[in-house]
Amino acid sequence: MKPTVHDIAKSAGVSLATVDRVLNDRPGVRAVTRSKVEEAIAALGYVRDLAAANLAKGRTYSFVFILPENDNSFMIGLHEEVRGAIARSSAERTHIRIIDVPPFDPDALVDALEKVLAEKPSGVAFVAIDAPEVRAAVGRLKEAGIPTVTLVSDLPDASRDHYAGIDNIAAGRTAGSLMGRFLSGPFLAERGATVAVLAGSMLVRDHRERLEGFSSVIGESYPNVLILPVLEGRDDPALAETVVADALRRHADIAGIYSLGAGNRGLIRAVQKAGMSRRPLVIAHELTASTRAALAEGVIDAVLNQDAGHEVRSAIRVLKAKADGLPVIAGQERIRIDIFLKDNLP
Amino acid sequence: MKPTVHDIAKSAGVSLATVDRVLNDRPGVRAVTRSKVEEAIAALGYVRDLAAANLAKGRTYSFVFILPENDNSFMIGLHEEVRGAIARSSAERTHIRIIDVPPFDPDALVDALEKVLAEKPSGVAFVAIDAPEVRAAVGRLKEAGIPTVTLVSDLPDASRDHYAGIDNIAAGRTAGSLMGRFLSGPFLAERGATVAVLAGSMLVRDHRERLEGFSSVIGESYPNVLILPVLEGRDDPALAETVVADALRRHADIAGIYSLGAGNRGLIRAVQKAGMSRRPLVIAHELTASTRAALAEGVIDAVLNQDAGHEVRSAIRVLKAKADGLPVIAGQERIRIDIFLKDNLP
DNA sequence: CTGTTAGCGCGTTCAC
DNA sequence: GTGAACGCGCTAACAG
């Protein structure tokens, strides 16, 4: 039988209340008594039953997700995953709330973080914007003892407790590797090839990192590949279509396109309309309805993906663990860079 | 406040015991009373607190994992993951036990399943062998109301409740696609290329399925690629080395190797020793210490992987859910076909 | 058929 | 400082 507080009390010759004070290290216990209890705990190999403890405390975890009200498919999917978690949370003793903030707006994010701080929830998850004010706000949360998790986009050197997202440099490198290898045959040979990169904005950290990874692999391993100046589509389908169409017109020799941001609907349309004799090789991020269809049709050749559902569930698990002062299972919380070809679509 | 059994009892004008009988649909309640209670439950939107219920019941889930005592890295890793789960399970009210069985031995597996059936655990996970006796044994477990999950290798048309593993046909197709695209440049062009396939044994279903997927993609999309007769290495490094070395000697033009089973240490040695002017393109399964090193060094070009940790955790979650009659989160239980290049190694 | 009562393992008053 | 007693939400005896 697993030892309980009763066993400890008996073994240490004290009462339940004293054991409890030691367990939750509350004041009002003499050092001698305390160590007696601690010995008993160690000797019996006691592990506290968290479920029973939470029941007795009537504890309920309250988590807040701060999400940008972006209207690209990925962010919409992320919202949905959080809503799914909310729907399920009735069964677990967990309350989750979403706060929407305007995208790419550090001040709005800081405002939201401040409001959250006042509520003193059990934990906060948010899509970070890489700005000093944001880091300062996170610091205040940490001081208040509120666990924080960054979601999708990280806040380096900050005091967040965990990052639930992919390694964007590695993602960019992976894209570069695939691009280089896939191009090797039909285009590269001896002549070299030209590649376009479509980003949302170079102001966002994850986009910068992906570009960095991509460029470095191309530079190291595929010197015959020329990368054109980055196109910025602001994660907006309409704008993306325009800039891609324009680029395809001006550079008839574009052999590949790496889309490292969102707004892929526009990219897909531009490629389809271009009606080139030989389609460029396209590698994009995030598996959505449109990228999935394009992959199946052969308009896109590979999709790198981060599993939003995994990110949300992971954030919740980590926040709960941090709130309880428990360790996490590292392997379970590592967000993979999924690579999808048309052959391994889920 | 979340409604409790007390609220229902009051609202329905009955006692706690009656509410409990209805909730766990136990006999001894008049239909009228029952429906009164059910109405109250629906009206109040009651959801039972599983943690409290388990506490009261003193319930502890007991799960059994039946694993082949194979000594390849993947199976060893799988064992480790289960042991990790066992280590963690002290905190949760869960008991997990491992039964080792000789590999590729249907009778031994059936024996183990029978023994397990006698114990009446809360659930069973096992690496299936595709044989009628095994299916029959699983049927008996189902009749006894014991949830079953197949692990890594499935049992089609059987009454297992869930399969925690990858889609091996899709994995084979993915390998085929990568092989075709990666080869397109340096070799294929117009001349065509020769590819070798190394399997463990064609008697195992997952190996057969991978080959099937691989061959069909090559056949459909890369008619210039010639697949040599399958080499069987019995998942044994020494034998694998022999057969691969032999194949490389006899076919100087081998441009690619797809290793769809285990024993990759041997394959890697053979390729390294061959000292060919131009190394064949190698795609293998399962990320282990040796395949990881080979990937980093460029001896292997891509590794398809199934996350053993995910499979084990998923199996446990599913077994628990089935034992409680609860639904699972489909997205969380889908085992991905991970693709690793040297750039996205975890 | 139905209700009463005593716990499950733990946290929290209150007295002592 | 320390201990006894009650309750969290639920189940499991045992009465009636």
PDB file of N, CA and C (backbone and C1' of nucleotides) in Angstrom, chain B residues 5 20 26 46, chain D residues 9-12:
ATOM      1  N   VAL B   5     -22.906  15.761  -6.643  1.00  0.00           N
ATOM      2  CA  VAL B   5     -23.944  14.750  -6.418  1.00  0.00           C
ATOM      3  C   VAL B   5     -24.990  15.255  -5.427  1.00  0.00           C
ATOM      4  N   ASP B  20     -25.939   7.918  -6.957  1.00  0.00           N
ATOM      5  CA  ASP B  20     -24.765   7.124  -7.286  1.00  0.00           C
ATOM      6  C   ASP B  20     -25.153   5.897  -8.114  1.00  0.00           C
ATOM      7  N   ARG B  26     -26.157   1.126 -11.780  1.00  0.00           N
ATOM      8  CA  ARG B  26     -26.257  -0.111 -11.009  1.00  0.00           C
ATOM      9  C   ARG B  26     -27.728  -0.421 -10.822  1.00  0.00           C
ATOM     10  N   TYR B  46     -24.411  18.371 -14.866  1.00  0.00           N
ATOM     11  CA  TYR B  46     -23.441  17.734 -13.974  1.00  0.00           C
ATOM     12  C   TYR B  46     -22.385  16.953 -14.745  1.00  0.00           C
TER      13      TYR B  46
ATOM     14  P    DG D   9     -17.221  19.946  -3.528  1.00  0.00           P
ATOM     15  O5'  DG D   9     -17.263  18.509  -4.208  1.00  0.00           O
ATOM     16  C5'  DG D   9     -16.363  18.204  -5.270  1.00  0.00           C
ATOM     17  C4'  DG D   9     -16.478  16.723  -5.574  1.00  0.00           C
ATOM     18  C3'  DG D   9     -17.904  16.252  -5.857  1.00  0.00           C
ATOM     19  O3'  DG D   9     -17.917  15.535  -7.084  1.00  0.00           O
ATOM     20  C1'  DG D   9     -16.914  14.917  -4.192  1.00  0.00           C
ATOM     21  P    DC D  10     -19.168  14.664  -7.539  1.00  0.00           P
ATOM     22  O5'  DC D  10     -18.837  13.235  -6.945  1.00  0.00           O
ATOM     23  C5'  DC D  10     -17.693  12.538  -7.447  1.00  0.00           C
ATOM     24  C4'  DC D  10     -17.433  11.308  -6.625  1.00  0.00           C
ATOM     25  C3'  DC D  10     -18.502  10.214  -6.723  1.00  0.00           C
ATOM     26  O3'  DC D  10     -18.018   9.172  -7.545  1.00  0.00           O
ATOM     27  C1'  DC D  10     -17.704  10.541  -4.482  1.00  0.00           C
ATOM     28  P    DT D  11     -19.004   7.951  -7.909  1.00  0.00           P
ATOM     29  O5'  DT D  11     -18.700   6.893  -6.750  1.00  0.00           O
ATOM     30  C5'  DT D  11     -17.390   6.358  -6.654  1.00  0.00           C
ATOM     31  C4'  DT D  11     -17.304   5.459  -5.437  1.00  0.00           C
ATOM     32  C3'  DT D  11     -18.205   4.222  -5.454  1.00  0.00           C
ATOM     33  O3'  DT D  11     -17.379   3.118  -5.114  1.00  0.00           O
ATOM     34  C1'  DT D  11     -18.461   5.372  -3.416  1.00  0.00           C
ATOM     35  P    DA D  12     -17.908   1.640  -5.220  1.00  0.00           P
ATOM     36  O5'  DA D  12     -18.103   1.254  -3.685  1.00  0.00           O
ATOM     37  C5'  DA D  12     -16.989   1.375  -2.800  1.00  0.00           C
ATOM     38  C4'  DA D  12     -17.421   0.931  -1.423  1.00  0.00           C
ATOM     39  C3'  DA D  12     -18.218  -0.367  -1.405  1.00  0.00           C
ATOM     40  O3'  DA D  12     -17.829  -1.134  -0.276  1.00  0.00           O
ATOM     41  C1'  DA D  12     -19.532   1.403  -0.523  1.00  0.00           C
TER      42       DA D  12
END
